[in-house]
């Protein structure tokens, strides 16, 4: 009996501590594009966050500006919880952003048709289902007949930049013959 009472008290204490755990909240102070934002920590440190497992159209791509506006309307100026602390090659924190009301910004972007599930980095069945529903309902970018995934768009842009550089380098160098040389060659 004593063991059961002690166990029950311990369980209640663990639950109480878990529920009262102070979670750090950040203020959204900037939205760079649909899946990248700037958060301000309680100690006034700026943190650039790349939303995990999703990929929005690039700003110069169809629906890129709409994705940015959607993200801004959803969370700019609001307090959010940041889940995750990995960093990408650009030094951005990669994670999920959750509003105080529990709305997961990453999931909401996919659900409303403003992002793809980034399958290279995500195996989430929930995100896959949200994307499929958005496609079926032709929401956001799914209004297009054949939307280009942002990873393909970036790859194509990079290829075009490289080709442009190669063309500049391969331009034939038109050397002018000196007048003296031209005179001696002509018979």
PDB file of C-alpha atoms in Angstrom:
ATOM      1  CA  UNK A   1       0.000   0.000   0.000  1.00  0.00           C
ATOM      2  CA  UNK A   2       2.817   2.361   0.879  1.00  0.00           C
ATOM      3  CA  UNK A   3       4.546   1.611  -2.422  1.00  0.00           C
ATOM      4  CA  UNK A   4       1.370   2.409  -4.368  1.00  0.00           C
ATOM      5  CA  UNK A   5       0.925   5.728  -2.521  1.00  0.00           C
ATOM      6  CA  UNK A   6       4.559   6.659  -3.027  1.00  0.00           C
ATOM      7  CA  UNK A   7       4.359   5.744  -6.715  1.00  0.00           C
ATOM      8  CA  UNK A   8       1.155   7.767  -7.142  1.00  0.00           C
ATOM      9  CA  UNK A   9       2.695  10.822  -5.441  1.00  0.00           C
ATOM     10  CA  UNK A  10       5.793  10.539  -7.609  1.00  0.00           C
ATOM     11  CA  UNK A  11       3.668  10.256 -10.738  1.00  0.00           C
ATOM     12  CA  UNK A  12       1.614  13.343  -9.788  1.00  0.00           C
ATOM     13  CA  UNK A  13       4.823  15.280  -9.091  1.00  0.00           C
ATOM     14  CA  UNK A  14       6.316  14.332 -12.471  1.00  0.00           C
ATOM     15  CA  UNK A  15       3.125  15.347 -14.278  1.00  0.00           C
ATOM     16  CA  UNK A  16       2.965  18.626 -12.329  1.00  0.00           C
ATOM     17  CA  UNK A  17       6.588  19.487 -13.151  1.00  0.00           C
ATOM     18  CA  UNK A  18       6.089  18.526 -16.813  1.00  0.00           C
ATOM     19  CA  UNK A  19       2.984  20.709 -17.145  1.00  0.00           C
ATOM     20  CA  UNK A  20       4.602  23.719 -15.492  1.00  0.00           C
ATOM     21  CA  UNK A  21       7.761  23.516 -17.539  1.00  0.00           C
ATOM     22  CA  UNK A  22       8.581  26.986 -18.850  1.00  0.00           C
ATOM     23  CA  UNK A  23       8.938  26.862 -22.605  1.00  0.00           C
ATOM     24  CA  UNK A  24      10.895  29.568 -24.317  1.00  0.00           C
ATOM     25  CA  UNK A  25       8.763  31.731 -26.547  1.00  0.00           C
ATOM     26  CA  UNK A  26      10.188  33.771 -29.399  1.00  0.00           C
ATOM     27  CA  UNK A  27       8.689  36.728 -31.227  1.00  0.00           C
ATOM     28  CA  UNK A  28       8.475  36.546 -35.021  1.00  0.00           C
ATOM     29  CA  UNK A  29      10.126  39.786 -36.160  1.00  0.00           C
ATOM     30  CA  UNK A  30      10.740  38.988 -39.818  1.00  0.00           C
ATOM     31  CA  UNK A  31       9.599  36.737 -42.643  1.00  0.00           C
ATOM     32  CA  UNK A  32      12.232  36.366 -45.359  1.00  0.00           C
ATOM     33  CA  UNK A  33      10.186  33.997 -47.509  1.00  0.00           C
ATOM     34  CA  UNK A  34       7.536  31.334 -47.030  1.00  0.00           C
ATOM     35  CA  UNK A  35       9.784  28.944 -45.121  1.00  0.00           C
ATOM     36  CA  UNK A  36      12.383  31.245 -43.539  1.00  0.00           C
ATOM     37  CA  UNK A  37      11.767  33.671 -40.697  1.00  0.00           C
ATOM     38  CA  UNK A  38      13.581  35.691 -38.069  1.00  0.00           C
ATOM     39  CA  UNK A  39      12.769  35.142 -34.407  1.00  0.00           C
ATOM     40  CA  UNK A  40      13.738  37.316 -31.450  1.00  0.00           C
ATOM     41  CA  UNK A  41      14.675  35.406 -28.306  1.00  0.00           C
ATOM     42  CA  UNK A  42      13.749  36.594 -24.799  1.00  0.00           C
ATOM     43  CA  UNK A  43      17.342  37.824 -24.416  1.00  0.00           C
ATOM     44  CA  UNK A  44      16.942  39.896 -27.637  1.00  0.00           C
ATOM     45  CA  UNK A  45      19.038  37.605 -29.857  1.00  0.00           C
ATOM     46  CA  UNK A  46      17.987  37.347 -33.499  1.00  0.00           C
ATOM     47  CA  UNK A  47      17.654  33.792 -34.862  1.00  0.00           C
ATOM     48  CA  UNK A  48      17.071  32.954 -38.523  1.00  0.00           C
ATOM     49  CA  UNK A  49      14.902  29.845 -38.771  1.00  0.00           C
ATOM     50  CA  UNK A  50      14.394  27.583 -41.785  1.00  0.00           C
ATOM     51  CA  UNK A  51      11.179  25.601 -41.369  1.00  0.00           C
ATOM     52  CA  UNK A  52      11.959  21.877 -41.211  1.00  0.00           C
ATOM     53  CA  UNK A  53      10.531  19.259 -43.585  1.00  0.00           C
ATOM     54  CA  UNK A  54       8.779  21.753 -45.894  1.00  0.00           C
ATOM     55  CA  UNK A  55       9.826  23.730 -48.956  1.00  0.00           C
ATOM     56  CA  UNK A  56       7.939  26.784 -50.206  1.00  0.00           C
ATOM     57  CA  UNK A  57       8.234  28.196 -53.720  1.00  0.00           C
ATOM     58  CA  UNK A  58      11.107  30.646 -54.180  1.00  0.00           C
ATOM     59  CA  UNK A  59      10.157  34.336 -54.075  1.00  0.00           C
ATOM     60  CA  UNK A  60      10.712  34.678 -57.838  1.00  0.00           C
ATOM     61  CA  UNK A  61       8.667  31.529 -58.512  1.00  0.00           C
ATOM     62  CA  UNK A  62       4.894  31.229 -58.967  1.00  0.00           C
ATOM     63  CA  UNK A  63       3.222  31.370 -55.533  1.00  0.00           C
ATOM     64  CA  UNK A  64       6.492  32.414 -53.854  1.00  0.00           C
ATOM     65  CA  UNK A  65       5.148  35.809 -52.815  1.00  0.00           C
ATOM     66  CA  UNK A  66       1.822  34.256 -51.798  1.00  0.00           C
ATOM     67  CA  UNK A  67       3.676  31.783 -49.535  1.00  0.00           C
ATOM     68  CA  UNK A  68       5.598  34.638 -47.915  1.00  0.00           C
ATOM     69  CA  UNK A  69       2.389  36.619 -47.376  1.00  0.00           C
ATOM     70  CA  UNK A  70       0.644  33.570 -45.908  1.00  0.00           C
ATOM     71  CA  UNK A  71       3.492  32.974 -43.454  1.00  0.00           C
ATOM     72  CA  UNK A  72       3.522  36.666 -42.498  1.00  0.00           C
ATOM     73  CA  UNK A  73      -0.237  36.772 -41.941  1.00  0.00           C
ATOM     74  CA  UNK A  74      -0.085  33.578 -39.883  1.00  0.00           C
ATOM     75  CA  UNK A  75       2.719  34.460 -37.507  1.00  0.00           C
ATOM     76  CA  UNK A  76       4.388  37.875 -37.936  1.00  0.00           C
ATOM     77  CA  UNK A  77       4.531  39.716 -34.609  1.00  0.00           C
ATOM     78  CA  UNK A  78       3.291  36.668 -32.695  1.00  0.00           C
ATOM     79  CA  UNK A  79       4.930  34.624 -29.975  1.00  0.00           C
ATOM     80  CA  UNK A  80       5.980  31.144 -31.065  1.00  0.00           C
ATOM     81  CA  UNK A  81       7.712  28.058 -29.781  1.00  0.00           C
ATOM     82  CA  UNK A  82      10.733  26.770 -31.704  1.00  0.00           C
ATOM     83  CA  UNK A  83      11.085  22.989 -31.805  1.00  0.00           C
ATOM     84  CA  UNK A  84      14.510  21.836 -32.981  1.00  0.00           C
ATOM     85  CA  UNK A  85      18.001  23.225 -32.856  1.00  0.00           C
ATOM     86  CA  UNK A  86      19.829  21.728 -35.822  1.00  0.00           C
ATOM     87  CA  UNK A  87      21.614  24.076 -38.202  1.00  0.00           C
ATOM     88  CA  UNK A  88      21.870  24.006 -41.979  1.00  0.00           C
ATOM     89  CA  UNK A  89      24.898  24.854 -44.103  1.00  0.00           C
ATOM     90  CA  UNK A  90      23.886  28.526 -44.092  1.00  0.00           C
ATOM     91  CA  UNK A  91      23.910  28.723 -40.286  1.00  0.00           C
ATOM     92  CA  UNK A  92      20.123  28.885 -39.964  1.00  0.00           C
ATOM     93  CA  UNK A  93      18.348  27.013 -37.210  1.00  0.00           C
ATOM     94  CA  UNK A  94      16.154  24.294 -38.722  1.00  0.00           C
ATOM     95  CA  UNK A  95      12.989  23.439 -36.824  1.00  0.00           C
ATOM     96  CA  UNK A  96       9.262  23.564 -36.429  1.00  0.00           C
ATOM     97  CA  UNK A  97       7.546  26.775 -35.403  1.00  0.00           C
ATOM     98  CA  UNK A  98       4.402  26.435 -33.301  1.00  0.00           C
ATOM     99  CA  UNK A  99       2.038  29.296 -32.436  1.00  0.00           C
ATOM    100  CA  UNK A 100       0.846  29.730 -28.845  1.00  0.00           C
ATOM    101  CA  UNK A 101      -2.542  28.296 -29.869  1.00  0.00           C
ATOM    102  CA  UNK A 102      -0.810  25.068 -30.980  1.00  0.00           C
ATOM    103  CA  UNK A 103      -0.874  25.694 -34.745  1.00  0.00           C
ATOM    104  CA  UNK A 104       2.197  24.160 -36.386  1.00  0.00           C
ATOM    105  CA  UNK A 105       3.323  26.685 -39.021  1.00  0.00           C
ATOM    106  CA  UNK A 106       5.231  24.049 -41.025  1.00  0.00           C
ATOM    107  CA  UNK A 107       2.143  21.834 -41.292  1.00  0.00           C
ATOM    108  CA  UNK A 108      -0.206  24.753 -41.972  1.00  0.00           C
ATOM    109  CA  UNK A 109       1.859  25.829 -45.003  1.00  0.00           C
ATOM    110  CA  UNK A 110       1.521  22.367 -46.551  1.00  0.00           C
ATOM    111  CA  UNK A 111      -2.142  22.054 -45.541  1.00  0.00           C
ATOM    112  CA  UNK A 112      -3.062  25.343 -47.248  1.00  0.00           C
ATOM    113  CA  UNK A 113      -1.061  24.566 -50.400  1.00  0.00           C
ATOM    114  CA  UNK A 114       1.831  26.990 -49.925  1.00  0.00           C
ATOM    115  CA  UNK A 115       4.570  24.370 -49.502  1.00  0.00           C
ATOM    116  CA  UNK A 116       5.628  20.895 -50.498  1.00  0.00           C
ATOM    117  CA  UNK A 117       6.636  18.251 -48.038  1.00  0.00           C
ATOM    118  CA  UNK A 118      10.430  18.282 -48.491  1.00  0.00           C
ATOM    119  CA  UNK A 119      10.723  14.533 -48.947  1.00  0.00           C
ATOM    120  CA  UNK A 120      14.519  14.612 -49.016  1.00  0.00           C
ATOM    121  CA  UNK A 121      14.409  15.649 -45.349  1.00  0.00           C
ATOM    122  CA  UNK A 122      11.000  14.387 -44.237  1.00  0.00           C
ATOM    123  CA  UNK A 123       9.342  11.027 -43.870  1.00  0.00           C
ATOM    124  CA  UNK A 124       6.310  12.410 -42.010  1.00  0.00           C
ATOM    125  CA  UNK A 125       3.098  10.623 -42.949  1.00  0.00           C
ATOM    126  CA  UNK A 126       1.097  13.554 -41.577  1.00  0.00           C
ATOM    127  CA  UNK A 127       2.802  16.009 -43.943  1.00  0.00           C
ATOM    128  CA  UNK A 128       2.344  13.588 -46.854  1.00  0.00           C
ATOM    129  CA  UNK A 129      -1.395  13.390 -46.106  1.00  0.00           C
ATOM    130  CA  UNK A 130      -1.694  17.182 -45.752  1.00  0.00           C
ATOM    131  CA  UNK A 131       0.015  17.674 -49.113  1.00  0.00           C
ATOM    132  CA  UNK A 132      -2.206  15.091 -50.785  1.00  0.00           C
ATOM    133  CA  UNK A 133      -5.349  16.810 -49.420  1.00  0.00           C
ATOM    134  CA  UNK A 134      -4.125  20.227 -50.604  1.00  0.00           C
ATOM    135  CA  UNK A 135      -3.449  18.757 -54.077  1.00  0.00           C
ATOM    136  CA  UNK A 136      -6.906  17.170 -54.265  1.00  0.00           C
ATOM    137  CA  UNK A 137      -8.570  20.412 -53.160  1.00  0.00           C
ATOM    138  CA  UNK A 138      -6.371  22.466 -55.539  1.00  0.00           C
ATOM    139  CA  UNK A 139      -5.323  24.839 -52.767  1.00  0.00           C
ATOM    140  CA  UNK A 140      -2.601  27.445 -53.190  1.00  0.00           C
ATOM    141  CA  UNK A 141       0.118  26.379 -55.619  1.00  0.00           C
ATOM    142  CA  UNK A 142      -1.890  23.277 -56.538  1.00  0.00           C
ATOM    143  CA  UNK A 143      -4.134  25.540 -58.639  1.00  0.00           C
ATOM    144  CA  UNK A 144      -1.401  25.285 -61.304  1.00  0.00           C
ATOM    145  CA  UNK A 145      -1.618  22.305 -63.639  1.00  0.00           C
ATOM    146  CA  UNK A 146       2.007  21.298 -63.118  1.00  0.00           C
ATOM    147  CA  UNK A 147       3.711  23.330 -60.369  1.00  0.00           C
ATOM    148  CA  UNK A 148       7.512  23.184 -60.282  1.00  0.00           C
ATOM    149  CA  UNK A 149       8.942  22.025 -56.955  1.00  0.00           C
ATOM    150  CA  UNK A 150      11.343  24.625 -55.539  1.00  0.00           C
ATOM    151  CA  UNK A 151      14.286  22.189 -55.478  1.00  0.00           C
ATOM    152  CA  UNK A 152      13.883  21.735 -59.268  1.00  0.00           C
ATOM    153  CA  UNK A 153      13.455  25.481 -59.740  1.00  0.00           C
ATOM    154  CA  UNK A 154      16.692  26.189 -57.814  1.00  0.00           C
ATOM    155  CA  UNK A 155      18.552  23.511 -59.778  1.00  0.00           C
ATOM    156  CA  UNK A 156      17.358  24.984 -63.096  1.00  0.00           C
ATOM    157  CA  UNK A 157      18.355  28.514 -62.037  1.00  0.00           C
ATOM    158  CA  UNK A 158      21.817  27.269 -61.023  1.00  0.00           C
ATOM    159  CA  UNK A 159      22.236  25.476 -64.358  1.00  0.00           C
ATOM    160  CA  UNK A 160      21.284  28.653 -66.232  1.00  0.00           C
ATOM    161  CA  UNK A 161      23.786  30.724 -64.214  1.00  0.00           C
ATOM    162  CA  UNK A 162      26.559  28.220 -64.950  1.00  0.00           C
ATOM    163  CA  UNK A 163      25.682  28.139 -68.653  1.00  0.00           C
ATOM    164  CA  UNK A 164      25.781  31.938 -68.751  1.00  0.00           C
ATOM    165  CA  UNK A 165      29.260  31.948 -67.212  1.00  0.00           C
ATOM    166  CA  UNK A 166      30.462  29.286 -69.654  1.00  0.00           C
ATOM    167  CA  UNK A 167      29.179  31.321 -72.613  1.00  0.00           C
ATOM    168  CA  UNK A 168      31.080  34.368 -71.372  1.00  0.00           C
ATOM    169  CA  UNK A 169      34.287  32.373 -71.063  1.00  0.00           C
ATOM    170  CA  UNK A 170      33.894  30.595 -74.425  1.00  0.00           C
ATOM    171  CA  UNK A 171      33.231  33.737 -76.468  1.00  0.00           C
ATOM    172  CA  UNK A 172      35.701  33.757 -79.336  1.00  0.00           C
ATOM    173  CA  UNK A 173      38.361  36.350 -78.906  1.00  0.00           C
ATOM    174  CA  UNK A 174      38.311  38.403 -82.056  1.00  0.00           C
ATOM    175  CA  UNK A 175      41.831  39.581 -82.487  1.00  0.00           C
ATOM    176  CA  UNK A 176      42.315  42.420 -84.855  1.00  0.00           C
ATOM    177  CA  UNK A 177      45.067  42.083 -87.298  1.00  0.00           C
ATOM    178  CA  UNK A 178      47.316  45.012 -87.427  1.00  0.00           C
ATOM    179  CA  UNK A 179      47.194  47.062 -90.603  1.00  0.00           C
ATOM    180  CA  UNK A 180      50.776  46.100 -91.346  1.00  0.00           C
ATOM    181  CA  UNK A 181      49.885  42.394 -91.142  1.00  0.00           C
ATOM    182  CA  UNK A 182      46.825  42.862 -93.335  1.00  0.00           C
ATOM    183  CA  UNK A 183      48.907  44.597 -96.004  1.00  0.00           C
ATOM    184  CA  UNK A 184      51.493  41.853 -96.152  1.00  0.00           C
ATOM    185  CA  UNK A 185      48.957  39.086 -96.410  1.00  0.00           C
ATOM    186  CA  UNK A 186      47.038  40.590 -99.315  1.00  0.00           C
ATOM    187  CA  UNK A 187      48.568  39.871-102.748  1.00  0.00           C
TER     188      UNK A 187
END
